[in-house]
Short mmCIF file of C-alpha atoms in Angstrom, two decimals:
data_model
loop_
_atom_site.label_atom_id
_atom_site.label_comp_id
_atom_site.label_asym_id
_atom_site.label_seq_id
_atom_site.Cartn_x
_atom_site.Cartn_y
_atom_site.Cartn_z
CA MET A 125 16.65 197.19 13.57
CA ALA A 126 14.24 198.11 10.32
CA ALA A 127 11.99 200.08 12.57
CA ILE A 128 15.05 201.80 13.60
CA VAL A 129 15.98 202.58 9.92
CA VAL A 130 13.02 204.02 8.35
CA ALA A 131 13.14 206.17 12.04
CA ILE A 132 16.02 208.06 10.42
CA VAL A 133 15.68 207.86 7.16
CA PHE A 134 12.78 210.33 7.09
CA SER A 135 14.13 212.90 9.34
CA VAL A 136 16.18 214.63 6.60
CA SER A 137 17.31 218.01 7.75
CA CYS A 138 17.84 220.85 5.21
CA LYS A 139 20.63 222.54 7.89
CA LYS A 140 23.50 223.83 5.98
CA GLY A 141 26.62 221.65 6.36
CA VAL A 142 29.42 220.46 4.95
CA SER A 143 30.57 216.78 3.85
CA GLY A 144 33.41 214.41 4.35
CA GLY A 145 36.05 213.99 7.14
CA ASN A 146 35.79 217.81 7.25
CA SER A 147 32.48 218.90 8.59
CA SER A 148 31.44 221.52 11.29
CA ASP A 149 30.15 220.63 14.30
CA ASP A 150 26.08 220.96 12.83
CA SER A 151 26.69 217.36 11.71
CA THR A 152 27.66 216.24 15.66
CA THR A 153 24.85 214.11 16.54
CA GLY A 154 26.45 210.54 17.67
CA SER A 155 23.59 208.46 16.30
CA PRO A 156 24.29 204.67 16.69
CA ALA A 157 21.13 204.38 14.69
CA LEU A 158 22.84 205.81 11.26
CA TYR A 159 25.84 203.76 11.56
CA ASP A 160 23.72 200.44 11.70
CA SER A 161 21.20 201.63 8.91
CA MET A 162 24.21 202.28 6.41
CA TYR A 163 25.52 198.71 6.61
CA LEU A 164 22.11 197.34 6.39
CA TYR A 165 21.36 199.16 3.07
CA ALA A 166 25.39 198.28 2.27
CA GLN A 167 24.04 194.62 2.79
CA GLN A 168 20.75 194.45 0.54
CA MET A 169 22.05 197.17 -2.07
CA TYR A 170 25.59 198.06 -2.66
CA LEU A 171 26.67 196.90 -6.28
CA TRP A 172 29.19 194.29 -4.25
CA GLU A 173 27.17 193.10 -2.17
CA SER A 174 28.11 189.20 -2.32
CA GLN A 175 31.55 190.09 -0.58
CA LEU A 176 30.06 192.04 2.27
CA THR A 177 29.95 188.14 4.20
CA GLN A 178 29.87 190.00 7.76
CA THR A 179 26.64 189.76 9.93
CA ILE A 180 25.80 193.45 11.43
CA THR A 181 27.00 191.71 14.52
CA GLN A 182 30.39 190.56 13.75
CA PHE A 183 30.79 193.99 11.59
CA ASN A 184 29.88 196.04 14.90
CA PRO A 185 29.07 199.64 12.69
CA GLN A 186 29.02 201.38 16.28
CA GLN A 187 33.07 200.86 16.47
CA TYR A 188 32.71 203.61 14.13
CA LEU A 189 30.74 205.47 16.64
CA ASN A 190 31.92 209.58 16.41
CA ASN A 191 30.20 212.73 18.03
CA ASN A 192 31.12 213.92 14.25
CA ASP A 193 28.55 211.78 12.16
CA SER A 194 30.26 212.87 9.14
CA LEU A 195 33.35 211.73 10.05
CA GLY A 196 32.59 208.68 11.83
CA LEU A 197 30.23 207.31 8.72
CA SER A 198 32.82 208.15 6.38
CA ASN A 199 35.28 206.19 8.21
CA GLU A 200 32.67 203.26 8.40
CA LEU A 201 32.04 203.62 4.40
CA PHE A 202 35.81 202.78 3.85
CA ALA A 203 35.74 200.71 6.16
CA ILE A 204 32.81 198.77 4.19
CA VAL A 205 34.09 198.80 0.44
CA LYS A 206 37.57 198.81 1.20
CA ASN A 207 38.23 195.42 0.79
CA VAL A 208 35.88 194.56 -2.61
CA LYS A 209 37.88 193.22 -5.40
CA ASP A 210 37.33 191.52 -8.76
CA SER A 211 38.12 188.08 -10.23
CA ALA A 212 41.51 188.73 -10.48
CA GLY A 213 41.95 190.44 -7.12
CA ASN A 214 42.10 194.24 -7.94
CA TYR A 215 40.72 196.51 -5.96
CA TYR A 216 37.49 198.37 -6.99
CA GLU A 217 37.16 201.01 -4.25
CA TYR A 218 40.37 200.75 -2.63
CA VAL A 219 43.11 203.19 -3.55
CA SER A 220 47.05 202.97 -2.68
CA GLY A 221 47.94 205.44 0.22
CA SER A 222 44.28 206.68 0.27
CA GLN A 223 41.65 206.82 3.04
CA ASN A 224 38.99 207.43 0.73
CA PRO A 225 36.84 205.24 -1.65
CA LYS A 226 37.16 205.75 -5.46
CA TYR A 227 33.62 205.38 -6.18
CA SER A 228 31.55 205.93 -2.52
CA TYR A 229 31.38 209.07 -0.77
CA ILE A 230 28.79 210.67 2.03
CA ILE A 231 27.58 214.20 1.59
CA ASN A 232 25.54 216.30 3.68
CA THR A 233 22.35 216.26 1.77
CA SER A 234 21.57 220.18 2.11
CA SER A 235 25.46 220.82 0.55
CA GLU A 236 23.81 219.36 -2.85
CA LEU A 237 21.46 221.97 -3.32
CA ASN A 238 21.06 225.95 -3.93
CA GLY A 239 24.82 226.12 -5.36
CA GLY A 240 26.52 223.80 -2.69
CA GLY A 241 28.59 225.94 -0.31
CA LEU A 242 31.99 224.25 -0.09
CA SER A 243 34.87 225.41 -2.18
CA TYR A 244 38.58 225.47 -1.61
CA ALA A 245 41.82 225.82 -3.31
CA ARG A 246 43.24 223.24 -5.74
CA ASN A 247 46.65 222.48 -6.48
CA SER A 248 48.06 220.31 -9.23
CA SER A 249 48.45 217.26 -7.31
CA GLU A 250 44.41 217.48 -6.10
CA ARG A 251 41.40 216.59 -8.21
CA SER A 252 38.77 219.14 -9.00
CA SER A 253 35.16 217.88 -8.08
CA THR A 254 32.01 219.79 -9.08
CA THR A 255 28.11 218.40 -7.97
CA ILE A 256 25.53 220.52 -8.26
CA ASN A 257 22.40 218.70 -8.20
CA ASP A 258 19.80 221.57 -8.41
CA SER A 259 21.54 223.66 -11.05
CA LYS A 260 22.45 226.18 -9.08
CA GLY A 261 25.81 227.71 -8.04
CA ASN A 262 26.36 229.77 -5.26
CA ASP A 263 29.67 231.68 -6.05
CA LEU A 264 31.36 234.27 -7.98
CA GLY A 265 31.83 231.16 -10.56
CA LEU A 266 35.37 231.97 -11.34
CA PHE A 267 38.47 229.91 -11.11
CA LEU A 268 42.17 230.59 -11.89
CA ALA A 269 45.26 228.91 -12.95
CA SER A 270 48.78 229.85 -13.17
CA ASP A 271 50.53 229.26 -16.68
CA TYR A 272 53.53 230.65 -18.64
CA SER A 273 53.02 233.78 -20.41
CA PRO A 274 52.89 233.25 -24.55
CA VAL A 275 54.96 236.40 -24.62
CA ASP A 276 58.55 234.56 -23.39
CA ASN A 277 57.42 231.18 -22.52
CA GLN A 278 59.17 231.69 -19.43
CA THR A 279 56.99 234.72 -16.98
CA GLU A 280 54.46 232.81 -14.77
CA GLU A 281 50.72 234.30 -15.11
CA TRP A 282 47.61 234.13 -13.72
CA PHE A 283 44.84 233.14 -16.33
CA VAL A 284 41.36 232.76 -15.71
CA TRP A 285 40.87 228.77 -16.12
CA TYR A 286 37.19 229.30 -17.03
CA VAL A 287 34.16 230.90 -15.34
CA ASN A 288 30.28 228.99 -14.99
CA THR A 289 28.23 230.11 -17.48
CA GLY A 290 25.70 232.07 -15.57
CA SER A 291 27.66 233.13 -12.78
CA PRO A 292 28.69 236.38 -11.38
CA ALA A 293 32.01 235.91 -13.19
CA GLN A 294 30.48 235.08 -16.66
CA ARG A 295 28.40 237.84 -16.68
CA ILE A 296 30.55 240.86 -16.88
CA GLY A 297 32.13 239.12 -19.56
CA LEU A 298 35.24 237.24 -18.44
CA ARG A 299 36.48 234.52 -20.19
CA ARG A 300 39.13 231.46 -20.30
CA GLY A 301 42.53 233.07 -21.32
CA ASP A 302 42.01 236.26 -19.41
CA VAL A 303 45.02 237.66 -17.41
CA ILE A 304 44.82 238.86 -14.25
CA ASP A 305 46.59 241.67 -13.30
CA SER A 306 44.82 242.15 -9.44
CA LEU A 307 42.12 241.09 -7.82
CA ASN A 308 40.94 243.58 -5.21
CA GLY A 309 43.38 246.16 -5.94
CA LYS A 310 46.34 243.27 -5.14
CA SER A 311 48.78 241.42 -7.54
CA TYR A 312 49.50 238.12 -6.41
CA GLY A 313 52.76 235.58 -6.81
CA PHE A 314 52.43 231.59 -7.09
CA SER A 315 53.58 230.73 -3.60
CA THR A 316 51.48 228.73 -1.38
CA ALA A 317 51.10 231.98 0.62
CA ASP A 318 49.61 233.51 -2.74
CA GLN A 319 47.62 230.93 -3.41
CA ASN A 320 46.23 230.83 0.27
CA ALA A 321 45.26 234.01 0.03
CA LEU A 322 43.59 233.99 -3.74
CA ASN A 323 41.52 230.84 -2.04
CA ASP A 324 40.39 233.47 0.52
CA ILE A 325 39.13 236.00 -1.85
CA LEU A 326 37.80 233.69 -4.53
CA THR A 327 35.37 232.44 -2.19
CA GLY A 328 34.75 235.77 -0.64
CA ASP A 329 31.69 238.06 -1.38
CA THR A 330 33.12 240.41 -3.53
CA LEU A 331 35.91 240.77 -5.92
CA SER A 332 37.29 243.75 -8.05
CA ILE A 333 39.00 242.25 -11.05
CA VAL A 334 41.69 244.33 -13.30
CA THR A 335 42.61 242.19 -16.37
CA LYS A 336 46.01 243.15 -19.06
CA ASN A 337 46.81 242.10 -22.57
CA LEU A 338 50.01 240.62 -22.24
CA TYR A 339 51.29 242.05 -25.45
CA THR A 340 50.58 245.62 -25.03
CA GLY A 341 50.42 246.25 -21.55
CA VAL A 342 46.82 247.70 -21.74
CA THR A 343 44.89 246.94 -18.47
CA LYS A 344 40.78 246.78 -18.26
CA LYS A 345 39.08 247.05 -14.79
CA TYR A 346 35.78 245.07 -15.07
CA PRO A 347 32.56 246.17 -12.40
CA THR A 348 33.07 244.68 -8.93
CA ILE A 349 30.96 241.09 -8.61
CA THR A 350 29.27 239.85 -6.04
CA LYS A 351 27.97 236.28 -4.64
CA GLY A 352 24.77 235.11 -5.35
CA LEU A 353 22.90 232.16 -6.20
CA TYR A 354 22.24 231.57 -10.01
CA ASN A 355 21.15 229.13 -12.67
CA TRP A 356 24.21 227.37 -13.94
CA ASN A 357 24.59 226.57 -17.62
CA PRO A 358 27.06 223.21 -17.30
CA ILE A 359 28.08 224.25 -20.87
CA LEU A 360 31.17 226.26 -21.14
CA LYS A 361 31.31 226.96 -24.50
CA ASP A 362 29.66 225.74 -27.81
CA THR A 363 30.45 227.08 -31.26
CA VAL A 364 31.22 226.06 -35.00
CA ILE A 365 34.36 226.04 -36.57
CA VAL A 366 34.94 226.18 -40.22
CA SER A 367 37.90 225.09 -41.71
CA SER A 368 38.04 223.94 -45.60
CA SER A 369 35.49 222.15 -46.37
CA TYR A 370 34.58 220.78 -42.57
CA LYS A 371 32.32 222.37 -40.32
CA VAL A 372 33.25 220.94 -36.63
CA GLY A 373 30.84 221.19 -33.66
CA TYR A 374 32.78 222.04 -30.50
CA LEU A 375 30.58 221.44 -27.18
CA ALA A 376 32.74 221.98 -24.09
CA LEU A 377 30.12 220.24 -21.13
CA GLN A 378 31.20 221.25 -17.33
CA ALA A 379 28.80 218.63 -15.93
CA PHE A 380 26.11 216.71 -16.65
CA THR A 381 23.54 218.64 -14.66
CA ASP A 382 19.78 217.43 -13.87
CA SER A 383 17.90 217.32 -17.18
CA VAL A 384 15.38 220.16 -15.92
CA SER A 385 17.86 222.87 -17.05
CA ALA A 386 20.54 220.70 -19.13
CA ASN A 387 18.09 219.81 -21.63
CA THR A 388 17.45 222.74 -22.33
CA TYR A 389 20.76 224.34 -23.29
CA LEU A 390 22.15 220.92 -25.20
CA LEU A 391 19.04 220.92 -27.64
CA GLN A 392 19.80 224.96 -28.11
CA ALA A 393 23.39 223.66 -28.91
CA PHE A 394 22.51 220.98 -31.43
CA HIS A 395 19.67 223.06 -33.17
CA LYS A 396 23.03 225.83 -33.85
CA PHE A 397 25.19 222.51 -35.21
CA ASP A 398 22.57 220.96 -37.26
CA SER A 399 21.55 225.44 -38.62
CA SER A 400 25.21 225.60 -38.97
CA GLY A 401 25.32 222.10 -40.91
CA ILE A 402 27.79 220.15 -38.99
CA ASN A 403 29.96 216.95 -40.39
CA LYS A 404 32.31 216.69 -37.08
CA LEU A 405 31.76 217.13 -33.78
CA ILE A 406 34.54 217.43 -30.77
CA ILE A 407 32.50 216.86 -27.29
CA ASP A 408 35.16 218.48 -24.78
CA LEU A 409 34.60 216.53 -21.15
CA ARG A 410 38.09 217.24 -19.97
CA TYR A 411 36.96 218.84 -16.76
CA ASN A 412 33.36 216.90 -16.32
CA HIS A 413 32.89 214.82 -13.98
CA GLY A 414 29.88 212.95 -14.45
CA GLY A 415 26.37 213.49 -13.13
CA PHE A 416 22.95 212.42 -14.30
CA VAL A 417 22.40 209.45 -16.26
CA ALA A 418 19.33 210.93 -18.02
CA THR A 419 20.99 214.08 -19.28
CA SER A 420 24.07 211.41 -20.39
CA HIS A 421 21.09 209.80 -22.36
CA LEU A 422 19.93 212.66 -24.08
CA LEU A 423 23.71 213.50 -25.31
CA ALA A 424 23.98 210.46 -26.49
CA ASN A 425 20.58 210.33 -28.62
CA LEU A 426 21.41 213.93 -30.03
CA ILE A 427 24.92 212.30 -31.73
CA ALA A 428 23.68 208.44 -32.27
CA PRO A 429 23.22 208.02 -36.05
CA SER A 430 18.92 207.97 -37.15
CA LYS A 431 20.31 204.61 -38.62
CA ASP A 432 20.86 202.62 -35.41
CA GLN A 433 17.05 203.97 -33.59
CA GLY A 434 16.14 201.14 -31.66
CA LYS A 435 19.37 199.39 -30.48
CA VAL A 436 20.64 198.87 -27.47
CA LEU A 437 22.36 202.04 -26.47
CA TYR A 438 23.16 201.04 -22.52
CA ARG A 439 22.16 198.72 -19.93
CA GLU A 440 22.39 199.24 -16.25
CA HIS A 441 23.07 195.83 -14.32
CA TYR A 442 22.17 195.60 -10.27
CA ASN A 443 23.19 193.11 -7.95
CA SER A 444 20.92 190.12 -7.33
CA ASN A 445 19.04 191.12 -4.53
CA LEU A 446 17.32 193.85 -6.76
CA ASN A 447 17.38 192.53 -9.92
CA ARG A 448 14.45 190.55 -9.14
CA ASP A 449 10.57 190.84 -8.81
CA ARG A 450 9.28 192.74 -6.08
CA SER A 451 7.41 189.81 -5.03
CA GLN A 452 10.86 188.09 -4.34
CA TYR A 453 12.23 190.47 -2.17
CA THR A 454 13.21 190.11 1.13
CA SER A 455 11.59 191.20 3.74
CA GLN A 456 14.16 193.83 5.24
CA LEU A 457 15.15 194.61 1.53
CA THR A 458 10.89 195.75 0.74
CA THR A 459 11.31 197.85 4.36
CA LEU A 460 14.33 199.03 3.42
CA LEU A 461 13.40 200.44 -0.36
CA LYS A 462 10.06 201.87 0.55
CA ALA A 463 12.16 204.08 3.56
CA GLN A 464 13.30 205.74 0.72
CA GLU A 465 11.15 208.62 -0.67
CA ILE A 466 11.94 209.57 -4.68
CA TYR A 467 12.21 213.69 -4.68
CA GLY A 468 11.41 215.72 -7.67
CA ASP A 469 13.84 217.09 -9.93
CA ASP A 470 15.13 219.84 -7.37
CA GLY A 471 15.96 217.05 -4.70
CA VAL A 472 13.41 218.32 -2.33
CA THR A 473 10.04 217.87 -3.06
CA PRO A 474 8.92 214.39 -2.53
CA THR A 475 7.15 212.94 -5.35
CA GLY A 476 5.13 210.40 -3.11
CA GLY A 477 7.04 207.62 -4.30
CA THR A 478 9.90 205.51 -2.56
CA TYR A 479 12.65 203.18 -3.90
CA TYR A 480 10.44 200.45 -3.87
CA ASP A 481 8.09 201.69 -6.87
CA TYR A 482 11.37 201.27 -9.09
CA SER A 483 12.09 198.75 -10.75
CA PHE A 484 15.91 197.25 -10.69
CA LYS A 485 15.35 194.33 -12.98
CA LEU A 486 17.61 194.02 -16.22
CA ASP A 487 15.09 194.69 -18.81
CA ASP A 488 13.24 197.73 -17.27
CA ASN A 489 16.59 198.90 -17.04
CA THR A 490 18.06 198.99 -20.97
CA TYR A 491 18.20 201.71 -22.98
CA PHE A 492 18.01 202.44 -26.58
CA VAL A 493 18.85 204.70 -29.38
CA ASP A 494 16.14 207.28 -29.07
CA LYS A 495 17.20 209.48 -32.03
CA LYS A 496 17.04 213.69 -31.19
CA GLY A 497 17.44 216.16 -33.11
CA ALA A 498 18.64 216.60 -36.62
CA VAL A 499 22.56 216.35 -36.03
CA ASP A 500 23.18 213.24 -37.75
CA ASP A 501 25.62 210.86 -40.38
CA LEU A 502 28.61 212.28 -38.53
CA GLY A 503 30.56 208.96 -38.66
CA ASP A 504 33.56 210.51 -36.45
CA VAL A 505 32.75 212.04 -33.22
CA CYS A 506 36.26 212.90 -30.88
CA PHE A 507 36.15 213.46 -26.92
CA ILE A 508 38.57 215.44 -25.11
CA VAL A 509 39.28 214.09 -21.90
CA SER A 510 41.61 213.60 -18.93
CA ASP A 511 41.82 211.81 -15.88
CA GLU A 512 39.51 213.81 -14.70
CA THR A 513 36.74 212.14 -16.78
CA ALA A 514 34.47 209.80 -15.27
CA SER A 515 30.88 207.96 -15.07
CA ALA A 516 28.45 209.63 -17.07
CA SER A 517 31.12 211.34 -18.99
CA GLU A 518 32.82 207.76 -19.82
CA LEU A 519 29.34 205.90 -20.25
CA LEU A 520 27.92 208.64 -22.82
CA ILE A 521 31.85 207.50 -24.85
CA ASN A 522 31.34 203.80 -23.53
CA SER A 523 27.44 204.28 -25.22
CA LEU A 524 28.71 205.68 -28.46
CA LYS A 525 31.58 203.38 -29.22
CA PRO A 526 29.55 200.52 -30.79
CA TYR A 527 27.57 202.97 -33.59
CA LEU A 528 30.42 205.66 -34.50
CA ASN A 529 34.14 205.93 -35.09
CA VAL A 530 34.64 207.57 -31.54
CA SER A 531 38.57 208.91 -30.40
CA LEU A 532 39.87 210.28 -27.66
CA ILE A 533 42.50 213.06 -27.22
CA GLY A 534 43.71 213.42 -23.73
CA VAL A 535 44.83 216.16 -21.85
CA TYR A 536 48.18 215.96 -19.44
CA ASN A 537 47.46 216.49 -16.25
CA THR A 538 50.92 215.34 -14.46
CA GLN A 539 54.22 214.49 -14.94
CA ALA A 540 53.54 211.03 -14.85
CA GLU A 541 51.09 210.76 -17.83
CA TYR A 542 53.53 213.17 -20.07
CA ASP A 543 56.25 211.00 -19.23
CA ALA A 544 54.42 207.51 -20.48
CA LYS A 545 52.85 209.81 -23.21
CA THR A 546 49.61 208.42 -21.47
CA VAL A 547 46.30 209.50 -20.37
CA ARG A 548 43.66 207.21 -19.19
CA THR A 549 39.95 208.99 -18.17
CA TYR A 550 38.88 208.05 -14.45
CA GLY A 551 37.37 204.67 -14.92
CA LYS A 552 34.08 204.92 -13.30
CA PRO A 553 31.70 202.17 -15.43
CA VAL A 554 29.07 202.06 -12.08
CA GLY A 555 26.41 204.43 -10.89
CA PHE A 556 24.76 205.04 -7.88
CA PHE A 557 21.33 206.80 -6.39
CA PRO A 558 21.32 208.48 -2.70
CA ILE A 559 20.27 206.65 0.30
CA HIS A 560 19.22 208.89 2.71
CA LEU A 561 20.16 208.58 6.38
CA GLY A 562 19.34 211.33 8.61
CA LYS A 563 20.85 214.40 7.16
CA PHE A 564 22.89 212.76 4.91
CA SER A 565 23.08 211.35 2.13
CA ILE A 566 25.36 207.87 1.31
CA TYR A 567 26.39 207.52 -2.47
CA SER A 568 28.20 203.82 -3.14
CA PRO A 569 27.76 202.20 -6.47
CA ASN A 570 24.57 200.35 -6.85
CA PHE A 571 24.75 199.44 -10.90
CA TYR A 572 27.17 199.02 -13.54
CA THR A 573 27.03 199.78 -16.93
CA GLU A 574 27.33 198.12 -20.29
CA ASN A 575 26.95 199.21 -24.16
CA ALA A 576 25.54 196.87 -26.74
CA ASP A 577 28.45 195.08 -27.14
CA GLY A 578 28.57 194.03 -23.61
CA PHE A 579 31.00 196.01 -22.81
CA SER A 580 31.55 197.43 -19.03
CA ASN A 581 34.89 196.52 -18.05
CA TYR A 582 36.62 199.89 -17.78
CA TYR A 583 37.40 199.98 -14.22
CA ASP A 584 40.80 201.41 -15.28
CA GLY A 585 39.54 204.04 -17.57
CA PHE A 586 39.70 204.72 -21.39
CA LEU A 587 42.93 204.80 -23.20
CA THR A 588 43.42 208.09 -25.30
CA ASP A 589 44.35 207.83 -28.81
CA ALA A 590 46.65 211.17 -28.45
CA ASN A 591 47.34 213.66 -26.21
CA GLY A 592 48.52 217.27 -25.55
CA PHE A 593 48.02 220.42 -23.25
CA ASP A 594 45.63 222.06 -21.37
CA ASP A 595 46.13 225.88 -22.95
CA VAL A 596 44.96 227.79 -20.40
CA THR A 597 46.19 231.22 -22.13
CA ALA A 598 43.37 231.13 -25.06
CA ASP A 599 39.38 230.36 -24.75
CA PHE A 600 37.88 226.93 -25.32
CA ALA A 601 38.36 226.15 -29.22
CA SER A 602 40.63 228.85 -29.42
CA SER A 603 44.25 227.68 -29.23
CA THR A 604 46.66 227.96 -31.90
CA THR A 605 49.04 225.73 -30.41
CA SER A 606 50.24 222.48 -31.97
CA THR A 607 50.29 220.62 -28.92
CA SER A 608 47.16 221.74 -27.39
CA ALA A 609 44.82 219.21 -26.43
CA PHE A 610 42.04 221.02 -29.17
CA VAL A 611 43.89 221.32 -32.22
CA VAL A 612 45.37 217.75 -31.61
CA ALA A 613 41.32 216.84 -31.79
CA MET A 614 41.31 218.93 -34.43
CA GLN A 615 43.93 216.98 -36.59
CA LYS A 616 42.50 214.20 -35.41
CA ILE A 617 39.49 214.83 -37.26
CA ILE A 618 40.84 217.38 -40.06
CA PRO A 619 43.05 216.03 -42.23
CA ASN A 620 46.41 218.28 -42.74
CA TYR A 621 44.17 220.21 -40.65
CA GLN A 622 46.99 223.37 -39.44
CA PRO A 623 45.87 226.13 -36.86
CA LEU A 624 45.81 229.56 -38.02
CA THR A 625 48.29 232.07 -37.19
CA THR A 626 48.47 235.18 -34.54
CA ASN A 627 49.75 238.41 -35.09
CA TYR A 628 52.78 237.46 -32.65
CA SER A 629 55.86 235.44 -34.22
CA ASN A 630 56.32 233.19 -30.72
CA GLN A 631 52.81 232.18 -30.11
CA GLN A 632 53.48 229.10 -31.36
CA GLN A 633 56.14 228.47 -29.05
CA ARG A 634 54.43 229.33 -25.92
CA LEU A 635 54.43 225.34 -25.07
CA ILE A 636 58.17 225.32 -25.65
CA ARG A 637 58.43 223.73 -22.24
CA ILE A 638 57.19 220.15 -23.90
CA ASN A 639 60.71 219.33 -25.29
CA PRO A 640 61.32 215.92 -24.78
CA ILE A 641 65.08 217.79 -23.80
CA GLN A 642 63.31 219.27 -20.74
CA THR A 643 61.78 218.49 -17.86
CA PHE A 644 57.42 218.61 -18.35
CA ASN A 645 56.51 221.20 -15.82
CA PRO A 646 52.95 222.63 -15.96
CA LYS A 647 53.73 224.67 -12.84
CA ARG A 648 49.80 225.11 -12.26
CA LEU A 649 48.43 225.90 -9.34
CA LEU A 650 44.30 225.68 -9.86
CA ILE A 651 42.05 227.80 -8.00
CA GLY A 652 38.59 228.39 -7.80
CA ASN A 653 35.03 227.25 -5.83
CA ILE A 654 34.76 223.93 -5.90
CA ASN A 655 32.20 221.39 -4.54
CA GLN A 656 33.31 218.35 -3.15
CA SER A 657 32.55 214.83 -4.24
CA GLY A 658 33.75 211.90 -6.49
CA GLY A 659 32.93 211.24 -10.67
CA ILE A 660 29.63 210.70 -9.96
CA MET A 661 26.43 209.16 -12.36
CA ILE A 662 22.59 209.67 -10.66
CA GLY A 663 20.34 207.42 -12.51
CA ARG A 664 16.82 206.61 -12.05
CA PRO A 665 15.57 207.91 -9.16
CA ARG A 666 17.95 210.82 -9.43
CA ILE A 667 20.60 208.19 -10.08
CA LYS A 668 24.29 209.52 -10.34
CA HIS A 669 26.69 208.17 -12.84
#
């Protein structure tokens, strides 16, 4: 069997395809070796491998054999992980009513590169996901959300939810909070048919856009934008807000992309913060599903106090098969590790090494505060989060908790959250690196992380300290609505903070729908170009969290 594994893992194709159960026929091979290999890797490298007690013969991977390998392997992966539980009997990966694991997933390897290429429209009941391993986008970079007009709090409008920094949409000047008048010469309502039509044009090659000012009625026509490959800056916005004696650094981070690109942008942002003399910090992770551990590590060291230099930041724990000297590996594990090449930061170029060269021992996977930059002595750090804030985002929060006064402000995403006045982050203290099988990459937990206090049990997510709404009618760090998550965050770190008023007397009432007498009704349709995955944490080598 080991020979079969070696044969298939080196046959990675660069052919374009799609992930999960929605694969097109270019993922069709029906190769039995793929199915056997997935189970063999899980037995050796899955974090909870001790609960996979069936032999490969008993499990019979080939019962999931399908001419569409993407679908067949997804079904096998779910069968492997769905019954894994903690000591209290709680499922780690099974989610009631879902046929998809909470953490594990499979993707066509080529879908992670050159901006991906998987796009769909999201309504208010679906999660959005973004994973672009090589920090490139290949779309229009435009995302829309419907919300009530700030003028009368009754009329629905389409707003720019956000634009990818560096994208065609961003380059022509579109920004969060802009109101859409027409797209390709047509105005759209809010029905399912309208949503489908918007999805079609937003995933197209070109788009003409007209926006409008809700107060004056003046429209603005933008140059036509064309889909294209671009370098994606994961920072949605960085700015400094001055209020009384406080200077608040604000950073909205969309994802923890690979360190080659992200490091430059993060260092530039913190240089700006240092030059401005900030004494408070807000990190906005409301849309951040995670990414590379190395990037989260850098951001943690940009924030951490210099007085804690050299102290433990976090530890990565692998299973007992891996957490040992190489001389103690089984022959099968050795074969499997040597069959997995380590790739460079572009995700394509082999480095010449294999997973066998990497140490999975705890001592070699304990990371320390290594202060970067000059921003220091913050004391208080506030994170804006949501139920989509996951993985490397949660690793950042957990790593800093022992050293700073960390507060969490939640964003209401569902009726249930608003009714309960409770928001929790996604809950993913585990991470992984890709197992390459044929043209596919398998992501399934290989390790869990803990902070300096030994805390790692946030599988149910972090509970927030206070909550607010996602005010898409204003740009990031610009909302003046007292119930918006941004204003709630400012009030958390600045005593008696009051948002600046506007020229419009009813501006403060635009979220009147949150009145407890009424039913919470965000009625938001989120539309855009979204690559599919789960909450992710990529660690070494190219490990995701």
